PDB file of N, CA and C in Angstrom:
ATOM      1  N   MET A  14      65.435 122.233 121.563  1.00  0.00           N
ATOM      2  CA  MET A  14      64.292 122.644 120.776  1.00  0.00           C
ATOM      3  C   MET A  14      64.711 122.671 119.313  1.00  0.00           C
ATOM      4  N   VAL A  15      63.908 122.049 118.477  1.00  0.00           N
ATOM      5  CA  VAL A  15      64.164 122.033 117.040  1.00  0.00           C
ATOM      6  C   VAL A  15      62.975 122.689 116.343  1.00  0.00           C
ATOM      7  N   VAL A  16      63.275 123.560 115.377  1.00  0.00           N
ATOM      8  CA  VAL A  16      62.226 124.223 114.605  1.00  0.00           C
ATOM      9  C   VAL A  16      62.391 123.821 113.147  1.00  0.00           C
ATOM     10  N   ARG A  17      61.281 123.359 112.560  1.00  0.00           N
ATOM     11  CA  ARG A  17      61.285 122.959 111.153  1.00  0.00           C
ATOM     12  C   ARG A  17      60.245 123.771 110.392  1.00  0.00           C
ATOM     13  N   ILE A  18      60.592 124.070 109.149  1.00  0.00           N
ATOM     14  CA  ILE A  18      59.657 124.686 108.220  1.00  0.00           C
ATOM     15  C   ILE A  18      59.675 123.826 106.974  1.00  0.00           C
ATOM     16  N   ASP A  19      58.523 123.311 106.601  1.00  0.00           N
ATOM     17  CA  ASP A  19      58.415 122.392 105.463  1.00  0.00           C
ATOM     18  C   ASP A  19      59.393 121.232 105.592  1.00  0.00           C
ATOM     19  N   GLY A  20      59.580 120.729 106.803  1.00  0.00           N
ATOM     20  CA  GLY A  20      60.452 119.585 107.044  1.00  0.00           C
ATOM     21  C   GLY A  20      61.921 119.913 107.198  1.00  0.00           C
ATOM     22  N   ARG A  21      62.317 121.123 106.890  1.00  0.00           N
ATOM     23  CA  ARG A  21      63.726 121.530 106.981  1.00  0.00           C
ATOM     24  C   ARG A  21      64.012 122.134 108.355  1.00  0.00           C
ATOM     25  N   VAL A  22      65.096 121.693 108.982  1.00  0.00           N
ATOM     26  CA  VAL A  22      65.495 122.258 110.270  1.00  0.00           C
ATOM     27  C   VAL A  22      66.052 123.658 110.038  1.00  0.00           C
ATOM     28  N   VAL A  23      65.436 124.653 110.671  1.00  0.00           N
ATOM     29  CA  VAL A  23      65.910 126.032 110.555  1.00  0.00           C
ATOM     30  C   VAL A  23      66.479 126.548 111.874  1.00  0.00           C
ATOM     31  N   ALA A  24      66.236 125.800 112.959  1.00  0.00           N
ATOM     32  CA  ALA A  24      66.804 126.171 114.258  1.00  0.00           C
ATOM     33  C   ALA A  24      66.942 124.917 115.112  1.00  0.00           C
ATOM     34  N   ASP A  25      68.048 124.866 115.842  1.00  0.00           N
ATOM     35  CA  ASP A  25      68.310 123.747 116.752  1.00  0.00           C
ATOM     36  C   ASP A  25      69.027 124.332 117.956  1.00  0.00           C
ATOM     37  N   SER A  26      68.392 124.249 119.114  1.00  0.00           N
ATOM     38  CA  SER A  26      68.947 124.898 120.297  1.00  0.00           C
ATOM     39  C   SER A  26      68.792 124.029 121.533  1.00  0.00           C
ATOM     40  N   HIS A  27      69.815 124.060 122.359  1.00  0.00           N
ATOM     41  CA  HIS A  27      69.768 123.415 123.671  1.00  0.00           C
ATOM     42  C   HIS A  27      69.698 124.482 124.764  1.00  0.00           C
ATOM     43  N   ASP A  28      69.341 125.707 124.360  1.00  0.00           N
ATOM     44  CA  ASP A  28      69.350 126.843 125.284  1.00  0.00           C
ATOM     45  C   ASP A  28      68.065 127.659 125.153  1.00  0.00           C
ATOM     46  N   SER A  29      66.922 126.988 125.240  1.00  0.00           N
ATOM     47  CA  SER A  29      65.661 127.724 125.141  1.00  0.00           C
ATOM     48  C   SER A  29      65.244 128.241 126.515  1.00  0.00           C
ATOM     49  N   ARG A  30      64.596 129.374 126.502  1.00  0.00           N
ATOM     50  CA  ARG A  30      64.047 129.981 127.720  1.00  0.00           C
ATOM     51  C   ARG A  30      62.542 130.120 127.514  1.00  0.00           C
ATOM     52  N   THR A  31      61.787 129.724 128.493  1.00  0.00           N
ATOM     53  CA  THR A  31      60.332 129.788 128.398  1.00  0.00           C
ATOM     54  C   THR A  31      59.830 131.064 129.059  1.00  0.00           C
ATOM     55  N   LEU A  32      59.015 131.806 128.322  1.00  0.00           N
ATOM     56  CA  LEU A  32      58.389 133.011 128.866  1.00  0.00           C
ATOM     57  C   LEU A  32      56.889 132.750 128.974  1.00  0.00           C
ATOM     58  N   ARG A  33      56.379 132.894 130.175  1.00  0.00           N
ATOM     59  CA  ARG A  33      54.945 132.743 130.420  1.00  0.00           C
ATOM     60  C   ARG A  33      54.377 134.130 130.706  1.00  0.00           C
ATOM     61  N   GLU A  34      53.310 134.450 129.987  1.00  0.00           N
ATOM     62  CA  GLU A  34      52.738 135.788 130.115  1.00  0.00           C
ATOM     63  C   GLU A  34      51.213 135.706 130.138  1.00  0.00           C
ATOM     64  N   ALA A  35      50.638 136.142 131.229  1.00  0.00           N
ATOM     65  CA  ALA A  35      49.176 136.206 131.397  1.00  0.00           C
ATOM     66  C   ALA A  35      48.531 134.889 130.969  1.00  0.00           C
ATOM     67  N   SER A  36      47.508 134.981 130.137  1.00  0.00           N
ATOM     68  CA  SER A  36      46.775 133.785 129.711  1.00  0.00           C
ATOM     69  C   SER A  36      47.279 133.229 128.381  1.00  0.00           C
ATOM     70  N   TYR A  37      48.389 133.760 127.872  1.00  0.00           N
ATOM     71  CA  TYR A  37      48.940 133.284 126.606  1.00  0.00           C
ATOM     72  C   TYR A  37      49.686 131.970 126.806  1.00  0.00           C
ATOM     73  N   PRO A  38      49.772 131.156 125.743  1.00  0.00           N
ATOM     74  CA  PRO A  38      50.576 129.934 125.850  1.00  0.00           C
ATOM     75  C   PRO A  38      52.047 130.293 126.082  1.00  0.00           C
ATOM     76  N   PRO A  39      52.809 129.428 126.751  1.00  0.00           N
ATOM     77  CA  PRO A  39      54.242 129.687 126.951  1.00  0.00           C
ATOM     78  C   PRO A  39      54.958 129.821 125.605  1.00  0.00           C
ATOM     79  N   VAL A  40      55.961 130.689 125.566  1.00  0.00           N
ATOM     80  CA  VAL A  40      56.741 130.916 124.346  1.00  0.00           C
ATOM     81  C   VAL A  40      58.198 130.577 124.634  1.00  0.00           C
ATOM     82  N   GLN A  41      58.816 129.853 123.706  1.00  0.00           N
ATOM     83  CA  GLN A  41      60.224 129.490 123.817  1.00  0.00           C
ATOM     84  C   GLN A  41      61.069 130.522 123.072  1.00  0.00           C
ATOM     85  N   TYR A  42      62.051 131.075 123.743  1.00  0.00           N
ATOM     86  CA  TYR A  42      63.005 132.002 123.132  1.00  0.00           C
ATOM     87  C   TYR A  42      64.361 131.306 123.075  1.00  0.00           C
ATOM     88  N   ILE A  43      64.998 131.364 121.908  1.00  0.00           N
ATOM     89  CA  ILE A  43      66.317 130.747 121.732  1.00  0.00           C
ATOM     90  C   ILE A  43      67.302 131.786 121.213  1.00  0.00           C
ATOM     91  N   PRO A  44      68.606 131.545 121.401  1.00  0.00           N
ATOM     92  CA  PRO A  44      69.594 132.488 120.858  1.00  0.00           C
ATOM     93  C   PRO A  44      69.470 132.575 119.336  1.00  0.00           C
ATOM     94  N   ILE A  45      69.568 133.773 118.808  1.00  0.00           N
ATOM     95  CA  ILE A  45      69.471 133.936 117.354  1.00  0.00           C
ATOM     96  C   ILE A  45      70.594 133.178 116.645  1.00  0.00           C
ATOM     97  N   ALA A  46      71.704 132.972 117.318  1.00  0.00           N
ATOM     98  CA  ALA A  46      72.822 132.221 116.730  1.00  0.00           C
ATOM     99  C   ALA A  46      72.457 130.763 116.476  1.00  0.00           C
ATOM    100  N   ASP A  47      71.397 130.264 117.113  1.00  0.00           N
ATOM    101  CA  ASP A  47      70.971 128.875 116.925  1.00  0.00           C
ATOM    102  C   ASP A  47      70.028 128.701 115.739  1.00  0.00           C
ATOM    103  N   VAL A  48      69.815 129.768 114.994  1.00  0.00           N
ATOM    104  CA  VAL A  48      68.974 129.735 113.801  1.00  0.00           C
ATOM    105  C   VAL A  48      69.878 129.729 112.574  1.00  0.00           C
ATOM    106  N   ASP A  49      69.496 128.957 111.558  1.00  0.00           N
ATOM    107  CA  ASP A  49      70.232 128.929 110.294  1.00  0.00           C
ATOM    108  C   ASP A  49      70.201 130.340 109.692  1.00  0.00           C
ATOM    109  N   GLN A  50      71.318 131.024 109.770  1.00  0.00           N
ATOM    110  CA  GLN A  50      71.391 132.425 109.336  1.00  0.00           C
ATOM    111  C   GLN A  50      71.118 132.601 107.843  1.00  0.00           C
ATOM    112  N   SER A  51      71.317 131.554 107.055  1.00  0.00           N
ATOM    113  CA  SER A  51      71.118 131.674 105.609  1.00  0.00           C
ATOM    114  C   SER A  51      69.646 131.823 105.229  1.00  0.00           C
ATOM    115  N   VAL A  52      68.724 131.497 106.127  1.00  0.00           N
ATOM    116  CA  VAL A  52      67.298 131.605 105.810  1.00  0.00           C
ATOM    117  C   VAL A  52      66.650 132.861 106.381  1.00  0.00           C
ATOM    118  N   LEU A  53      67.365 133.580 107.244  1.00  0.00           N
ATOM    119  CA  LEU A  53      66.798 134.766 107.897  1.00  0.00           C
ATOM    120  C   LEU A  53      66.794 135.981 106.979  1.00  0.00           C
ATOM    121  N   ARG A  54      65.693 136.707 107.004  1.00  0.00           N
ATOM    122  CA  ARG A  54      65.578 137.972 106.286  1.00  0.00           C
ATOM    123  C   ARG A  54      64.992 138.989 107.260  1.00  0.00           C
ATOM    124  N   ARG A  55      65.751 140.013 107.566  1.00  0.00           N
ATOM    125  CA  ARG A  55      65.270 141.054 108.489  1.00  0.00           C
ATOM    126  C   ARG A  55      64.063 141.744 107.872  1.00  0.00           C
ATOM    127  N   SER A  56      63.040 141.952 108.660  1.00  0.00           N
ATOM    128  CA  SER A  56      61.816 142.592 108.202  1.00  0.00           C
ATOM    129  C   SER A  56      61.783 144.039 108.689  1.00  0.00           C
ATOM    130  N   ASP A  57      60.985 144.853 108.033  1.00  0.00           N
ATOM    131  CA  ASP A  57      60.770 146.227 108.488  1.00  0.00           C
ATOM    132  C   ASP A  57      59.662 146.306 109.540  1.00  0.00           C
ATOM    133  N   THR A  58      59.000 145.194 109.784  1.00  0.00           N
ATOM    134  CA  THR A  58      57.882 145.169 110.726  1.00  0.00           C
ATOM    135  C   THR A  58      58.368 145.361 112.159  1.00  0.00           C
ATOM    136  N   THR A  59      57.645 146.156 112.910  1.00  0.00           N
ATOM    137  CA  THR A  59      57.915 146.344 114.341  1.00  0.00           C
ATOM    138  C   THR A  59      56.578 146.341 115.073  1.00  0.00           C
ATOM    139  N   SER A  60      56.646 146.104 116.365  1.00  0.00           N
ATOM    140  CA  SER A  60      55.451 146.207 117.202  1.00  0.00           C
ATOM    141  C   SER A  60      55.895 146.597 118.605  1.00  0.00           C
ATOM    142  N   TYR A  61      54.922 146.914 119.425  1.00  0.00           N
ATOM    143  CA  TYR A  61      55.223 147.331 120.793  1.00  0.00           C
ATOM    144  C   TYR A  61      54.390 146.516 121.772  1.00  0.00           C
ATOM    145  N   CYS A  62      55.026 146.046 122.825  1.00  0.00           N
ATOM    146  CA  CYS A  62      54.349 145.351 123.915  1.00  0.00           C
ATOM    147  C   CYS A  62      54.597 146.149 125.193  1.00  0.00           C
ATOM    148  N   PRO A  63      53.562 146.493 125.938  1.00  0.00           N
ATOM    149  CA  PRO A  63      53.772 147.278 127.155  1.00  0.00           C
ATOM    150  C   PRO A  63      54.546 146.526 128.244  1.00  0.00           C
ATOM    151  N   TYR A  64      54.668 145.207 128.112  1.00  0.00           N
ATOM    152  CA  TYR A  64      55.375 144.406 129.118  1.00  0.00           C
ATOM    153  C   TYR A  64      56.807 144.075 128.727  1.00  0.00           C
ATOM    154  N   LYS A  65      57.064 144.018 127.410  1.00  0.00           N
ATOM    155  CA  LYS A  65      58.393 143.600 126.944  1.00  0.00           C
ATOM    156  C   LYS A  65      59.148 144.692 126.194  1.00  0.00           C
ATOM    157  N   GLY A  66      58.448 145.605 125.547  1.00  0.00           N
ATOM    158  CA  GLY A  66      59.106 146.676 124.806  1.00  0.00           C
ATOM    159  C   GLY A  66      58.869 146.569 123.310  1.00  0.00           C
ATOM    160  N   ASP A  67      59.833 147.066 122.531  1.00  0.00           N
ATOM    161  CA  ASP A  67      59.720 147.092 121.074  1.00  0.00           C
ATOM    162  C   ASP A  67      60.220 145.787 120.472  1.00  0.00           C
ATOM    163  N   ALA A  68      59.416 145.220 119.579  1.00  0.00           N
ATOM    164  CA  ALA A  68      59.774 143.971 118.907  1.00  0.00           C
ATOM    165  C   ALA A  68      60.159 144.244 117.461  1.00  0.00           C
ATOM    166  N   SER A  69      61.119 143.471 116.985  1.00  0.00           N
ATOM    167  CA  SER A  69      61.515 143.459 115.579  1.00  0.00           C
ATOM    168  C   SER A  69      61.213 142.066 115.040  1.00  0.00           C
ATOM    169  N   TYR A  70      61.129 141.954 113.728  1.00  0.00           N
ATOM    170  CA  TYR A  70      60.717 140.692 113.116  1.00  0.00           C
ATOM    171  C   TYR A  70      61.695 140.230 112.043  1.00  0.00           C
ATOM    172  N   TYR A  71      61.657 138.920 111.808  1.00  0.00           N
ATOM    173  CA  TYR A  71      62.409 138.286 110.729  1.00  0.00           C
ATOM    174  C   TYR A  71      61.457 137.430 109.920  1.00  0.00           C
ATOM    175  N   SER A  72      61.714 137.383 108.632  1.00  0.00           N
ATOM    176  CA  SER A  72      61.042 136.444 107.752  1.00  0.00           C
ATOM    177  C   SER A  72      62.020 135.315 107.480  1.00  0.00           C
ATOM    178  N   VAL A  73      61.490 134.190 107.002  1.00  0.00           N
ATOM    179  CA  VAL A  73      62.325 133.033 106.687  1.00  0.00           C
ATOM    180  C   VAL A  73      62.081 132.648 105.239  1.00  0.00           C
ATOM    181  N   GLU A  74      63.165 132.448 104.503  1.00  0.00           N
ATOM    182  CA  GLU A  74      63.068 131.988 103.126  1.00  0.00           C
ATOM    183  C   GLU A  74      63.133 130.469 103.119  1.00  0.00           C
ATOM    184  N   THR A  75      62.106 129.832 102.553  1.00  0.00           N
ATOM    185  CA  THR A  75      62.049 128.376 102.532  1.00  0.00           C
ATOM    186  C   THR A  75      62.881 127.820 101.384  1.00  0.00           C
ATOM    187  N   SER A  76      63.046 126.499 101.378  1.00  0.00           N
ATOM    188  CA  SER A  76      63.885 125.859 100.362  1.00  0.00           C
ATOM    189  C   SER A  76      63.323 126.027  98.954  1.00  0.00           C
ATOM    190  N   ASP A  77      62.003 126.253  98.818  1.00  0.00           N
ATOM    191  CA  ASP A  77      61.435 126.454  97.485  1.00  0.00           C
ATOM    192  C   ASP A  77      61.381 127.930  97.091  1.00  0.00           C
ATOM    193  N   GLY A  78      61.985 128.797  97.911  1.00  0.00           N
ATOM    194  CA  GLY A  78      62.054 130.217  97.591  1.00  0.00           C
ATOM    195  C   GLY A  78      60.903 131.043  98.135  1.00  0.00           C
ATOM    196  N   THR A  79      59.945 130.400  98.778  1.00  0.00           N
ATOM    197  CA  THR A  79      58.830 131.114  99.394  1.00  0.00           C
ATOM    198  C   THR A  79      59.320 131.841 100.645  1.00  0.00           C
ATOM    199  N   THR A  80      58.786 133.013 100.889  1.00  0.00           N
ATOM    200  CA  THR A  80      59.144 133.756 102.096  1.00  0.00           C
ATOM    201  C   THR A  80      57.989 133.723 103.085  1.00  0.00           C
ATOM    202  N   LEU A  81      58.273 133.225 104.290  1.00  0.00           N
ATOM    203  CA  LEU A  81      57.298 133.274 105.381  1.00  0.00           C
ATOM    204  C   LEU A  81      57.536 134.579 106.128  1.00  0.00           C
ATOM    205  N   ARG A  82      56.667 135.541 105.892  1.00  0.00           N
ATOM    206  CA  ARG A  82      56.865 136.879 106.448  1.00  0.00           C
ATOM    207  C   ARG A  82      56.626 136.909 107.949  1.00  0.00           C
ATOM    208  N   ASP A  83      57.559 137.546 108.631  1.00  0.00           N
ATOM    209  CA  ASP A  83      57.415 137.864 110.055  1.00  0.00           C
ATOM    210  C   ASP A  83      57.060 136.645 110.918  1.00  0.00           C
ATOM    211  N   VAL A  84      57.709 135.534 110.655  1.00  0.00           N
ATOM    212  CA  VAL A  84      57.453 134.300 111.399  1.00  0.00           C
ATOM    213  C   VAL A  84      58.256 134.246 112.707  1.00  0.00           C
ATOM    214  N   ILE A  85      59.228 135.156 112.836  1.00  0.00           N
ATOM    215  CA  ILE A  85      60.103 135.231 114.013  1.00  0.00           C
ATOM    216  C   ILE A  85      60.027 136.643 114.586  1.00  0.00           C
ATOM    217  N   TRP A  86      60.046 136.727 115.910  1.00  0.00           N
ATOM    218  CA  TRP A  86      60.158 138.050 116.535  1.00  0.00           C
ATOM    219  C   TRP A  86      61.236 138.041 117.597  1.00  0.00           C
ATOM    220  N   THR A  87      61.706 139.241 117.913  1.00  0.00           N
ATOM    221  CA  THR A  87      62.745 139.402 118.923  1.00  0.00           C
ATOM    222  C   THR A  87      62.577 140.738 119.631  1.00  0.00           C
ATOM    223  N   TYR A  88      62.957 140.759 120.884  1.00  0.00           N
ATOM    224  CA  TYR A  88      63.040 142.003 121.654  1.00  0.00           C
ATOM    225  C   TYR A  88      64.524 142.239 121.895  1.00  0.00           C
ATOM    226  N   GLU A  89      65.126 143.072 121.079  1.00  0.00           N
ATOM    227  CA  GLU A  89      66.578 143.274 121.157  1.00  0.00           C
ATOM    228  C   GLU A  89      66.987 143.979 122.443  1.00  0.00           C
ATOM    229  N   THR A  90      66.169 144.910 122.898  1.00  0.00           N
ATOM    230  CA  THR A  90      66.426 145.596 124.174  1.00  0.00           C
ATOM    231  C   THR A  90      65.137 145.580 124.994  1.00  0.00           C
ATOM    232  N   PRO A  91      64.799 144.411 125.540  1.00  0.00           N
ATOM    233  CA  PRO A  91      63.548 144.300 126.294  1.00  0.00           C
ATOM    234  C   PRO A  91      63.621 145.052 127.614  1.00  0.00           C
ATOM    235  N   TYR A  92      62.472 145.239 128.210  1.00  0.00           N
ATOM    236  CA  TYR A  92      62.415 145.872 129.526  1.00  0.00           C
ATOM    237  C   TYR A  92      63.141 145.006 130.554  1.00  0.00           C
ATOM    238  N   PRO A  93      63.652 145.623 131.627  1.00  0.00           N
ATOM    239  CA  PRO A  93      64.424 144.883 132.634  1.00  0.00           C
ATOM    240  C   PRO A  93      63.722 143.644 133.194  1.00  0.00           C
ATOM    241  N   ALA A  94      62.413 143.676 133.335  1.00  0.00           N
ATOM    242  CA  ALA A  94      61.687 142.533 133.905  1.00  0.00           C
ATOM    243  C   ALA A  94      61.801 141.270 133.055  1.00  0.00           C
ATOM    244  N   VAL A  95      62.102 141.444 131.761  1.00  0.00           N
ATOM    245  CA  VAL A  95      62.240 140.291 130.855  1.00  0.00           C
ATOM    246  C   VAL A  95      63.586 140.332 130.130  1.00  0.00           C
ATOM    247  N   ALA A  96      64.579 140.898 130.779  1.00  0.00           N
ATOM    248  CA  ALA A  96      65.905 141.053 130.165  1.00  0.00           C
ATOM    249  C   ALA A  96      66.493 139.728 129.697  1.00  0.00           C
ATOM    250  N   ASP A  97      66.030 138.628 130.256  1.00  0.00           N
ATOM    251  CA  ASP A  97      66.531 137.303 129.907  1.00  0.00           C
ATOM    252  C   ASP A  97      66.285 136.937 128.440  1.00  0.00           C
ATOM    253  N   ILE A  98      65.346 137.622 127.766  1.00  0.00           N
ATOM    254  CA  ILE A  98      65.067 137.286 126.368  1.00  0.00           C
ATOM    255  C   ILE A  98      65.855 138.145 125.379  1.00  0.00           C
ATOM    256  N   ALA A  99      66.679 139.046 125.866  1.00  0.00           N
ATOM    257  CA  ALA A  99      67.509 139.874 124.973  1.00  0.00           C
ATOM    258  C   ALA A  99      68.421 138.964 124.156  1.00  0.00           C
ATOM    259  N   GLY A 100      68.552 139.254 122.869  1.00  0.00           N
ATOM    260  CA  GLY A 100      69.410 138.455 121.994  1.00  0.00           C
ATOM    261  C   GLY A 100      68.806 137.118 121.608  1.00  0.00           C
ATOM    262  N   ARG A 101      67.539 136.940 121.907  1.00  0.00           N
ATOM    263  CA  ARG A 101      66.851 135.683 121.611  1.00  0.00           C
ATOM    264  C   ARG A 101      65.675 135.947 120.674  1.00  0.00           C
ATOM    265  N   ILE A 102      65.247 134.895 120.009  1.00  0.00           N
ATOM    266  CA  ILE A 102      64.127 135.002 119.080  1.00  0.00           C
ATOM    267  C   ILE A 102      63.070 133.972 119.453  1.00  0.00           C
ATOM    268  N   ALA A 103      61.864 134.206 118.963  1.00  0.00           N
ATOM    269  CA  ALA A 103      60.768 133.256 119.134  1.00  0.00           C
ATOM    270  C   ALA A 103      60.062 133.092 117.792  1.00  0.00           C
ATOM    271  N   PHE A 104      59.503 131.909 117.587  1.00  0.00           N
ATOM    272  CA  PHE A 104      58.766 131.593 116.364  1.00  0.00           C
ATOM    273  C   PHE A 104      57.271 131.543 116.662  1.00  0.00           C
ATOM    274  N   TYR A 105      56.462 131.935 115.680  1.00  0.00           N
ATOM    275  CA  TYR A 105      55.022 131.740 115.798  1.00  0.00           C
ATOM    276  C   TYR A 105      54.747 130.249 115.661  1.00  0.00           C
ATOM    277  N   ALA A 106      54.293 129.628 116.735  1.00  0.00           N
ATOM    278  CA  ALA A 106      54.122 128.174 116.782  1.00  0.00           C
ATOM    279  C   ALA A 106      53.078 127.659 115.797  1.00  0.00           C
ATOM    280  N   ASP A 107      52.164 128.500 115.377  1.00  0.00           N
ATOM    281  CA  ASP A 107      51.149 128.058 114.419  1.00  0.00           C
ATOM    282  C   ASP A 107      51.640 128.129 112.973  1.00  0.00           C
ATOM    283  N   ARG A 108      52.878 128.591 112.774  1.00  0.00           N
ATOM    284  CA  ARG A 108      53.405 128.729 111.413  1.00  0.00           C
ATOM    285  C   ARG A 108      54.628 127.860 111.151  1.00  0.00           C
ATOM    286  N   VAL A 109      55.125 127.212 112.193  1.00  0.00           N
ATOM    287  CA  VAL A 109      56.294 126.334 112.071  1.00  0.00           C
ATOM    288  C   VAL A 109      56.035 125.076 112.903  1.00  0.00           C
ATOM    289  N   GLU A 110      56.909 124.097 112.764  1.00  0.00           N
ATOM    290  CA  GLU A 110      56.836 122.890 113.592  1.00  0.00           C
ATOM    291  C   GLU A 110      57.915 122.988 114.665  1.00  0.00           C
ATOM    292  N   ILE A 111      57.505 123.001 115.924  1.00  0.00           N
ATOM    293  CA  ILE A 111      58.445 123.107 117.040  1.00  0.00           C
ATOM    294  C   ILE A 111      58.436 121.802 117.819  1.00  0.00           C
ATOM    295  N   THR A 112      59.620 121.234 118.012  1.00  0.00           N
ATOM    296  CA  THR A 112      59.769 120.030 118.816  1.00  0.00           C
ATOM    297  C   THR A 112      60.576 120.390 120.049  1.00  0.00           C
ATOM    298  N   LEU A 113      59.964 120.202 121.207  1.00  0.00           N
ATOM    299  CA  LEU A 113      60.646 120.477 122.469  1.00  0.00           C
ATOM    300  C   LEU A 113      61.276 119.193 122.987  1.00  0.00           C
ATOM    301  N   PRO A 114      62.387 119.304 123.709  1.00  0.00           N
ATOM    302  CA  PRO A 114      63.018 118.098 124.250  1.00  0.00           C
ATOM    303  C   PRO A 114      62.095 117.415 125.257  1.00  0.00           C
ATOM    304  N   ASP A 115      62.213 116.113 125.336  1.00  0.00           N
ATOM    305  CA  ASP A 115      61.432 115.338 126.299  1.00  0.00           C
ATOM    306  C   ASP A 115      61.912 115.682 127.699  1.00  0.00           C
ATOM    307  N   ALA A 116      61.024 116.163 128.542  1.00  0.00           N
ATOM    308  CA  ALA A 116      61.396 116.580 129.896  1.00  0.00           C
ATOM    309  C   ALA A 116      61.951 115.425 130.718  1.00  0.00           C
ATOM    310  N   ALA A 117      61.602 114.193 130.369  1.00  0.00           N
ATOM    311  CA  ALA A 117      62.074 113.032 131.120  1.00  0.00           C
ATOM    312  C   ALA A 117      63.457 112.583 130.682  1.00  0.00           C
ATOM    313  N   ALA A 118      63.919 113.093 129.565  1.00  0.00           N
ATOM    314  CA  ALA A 118      65.220 112.653 129.023  1.00  0.00           C
ATOM    315  C   ALA A 118      66.371 113.198 129.827  1.00  0.00           C
TER     316      ALA A 118
END
C-alpha cells in the first residue's frame, strides 16, 4: 500500500491489515514505522469508538508547508476484539491518494 499527498509518497507498506466494520468501507491499517516520520505531527485531537476504543490523531506537513490536520488516526491500545490494529495507523481515504497492491500480483 502506498499513500501519497500532493504526489509525494508519505507511506509505503507491505504489511497492511484491512478492518471491516458494519456498513463502512474497509480501512487499511499499516505500521506507523512505514510512514515518513519527518512529515508526522502529533495532534491533540482524540475521539472514542465504542468498538475500537480511544483514537489519537496525526497531522501531516506537506512539501509546501501546509498542514493537513488529523488526516491519520490510530488506536494505540484498542479493545481486544481489534487488537490487531495496535501500533498501526489509518489515513482518511478522501484526503490522500491510496494505492493498494494488485491482488492478482
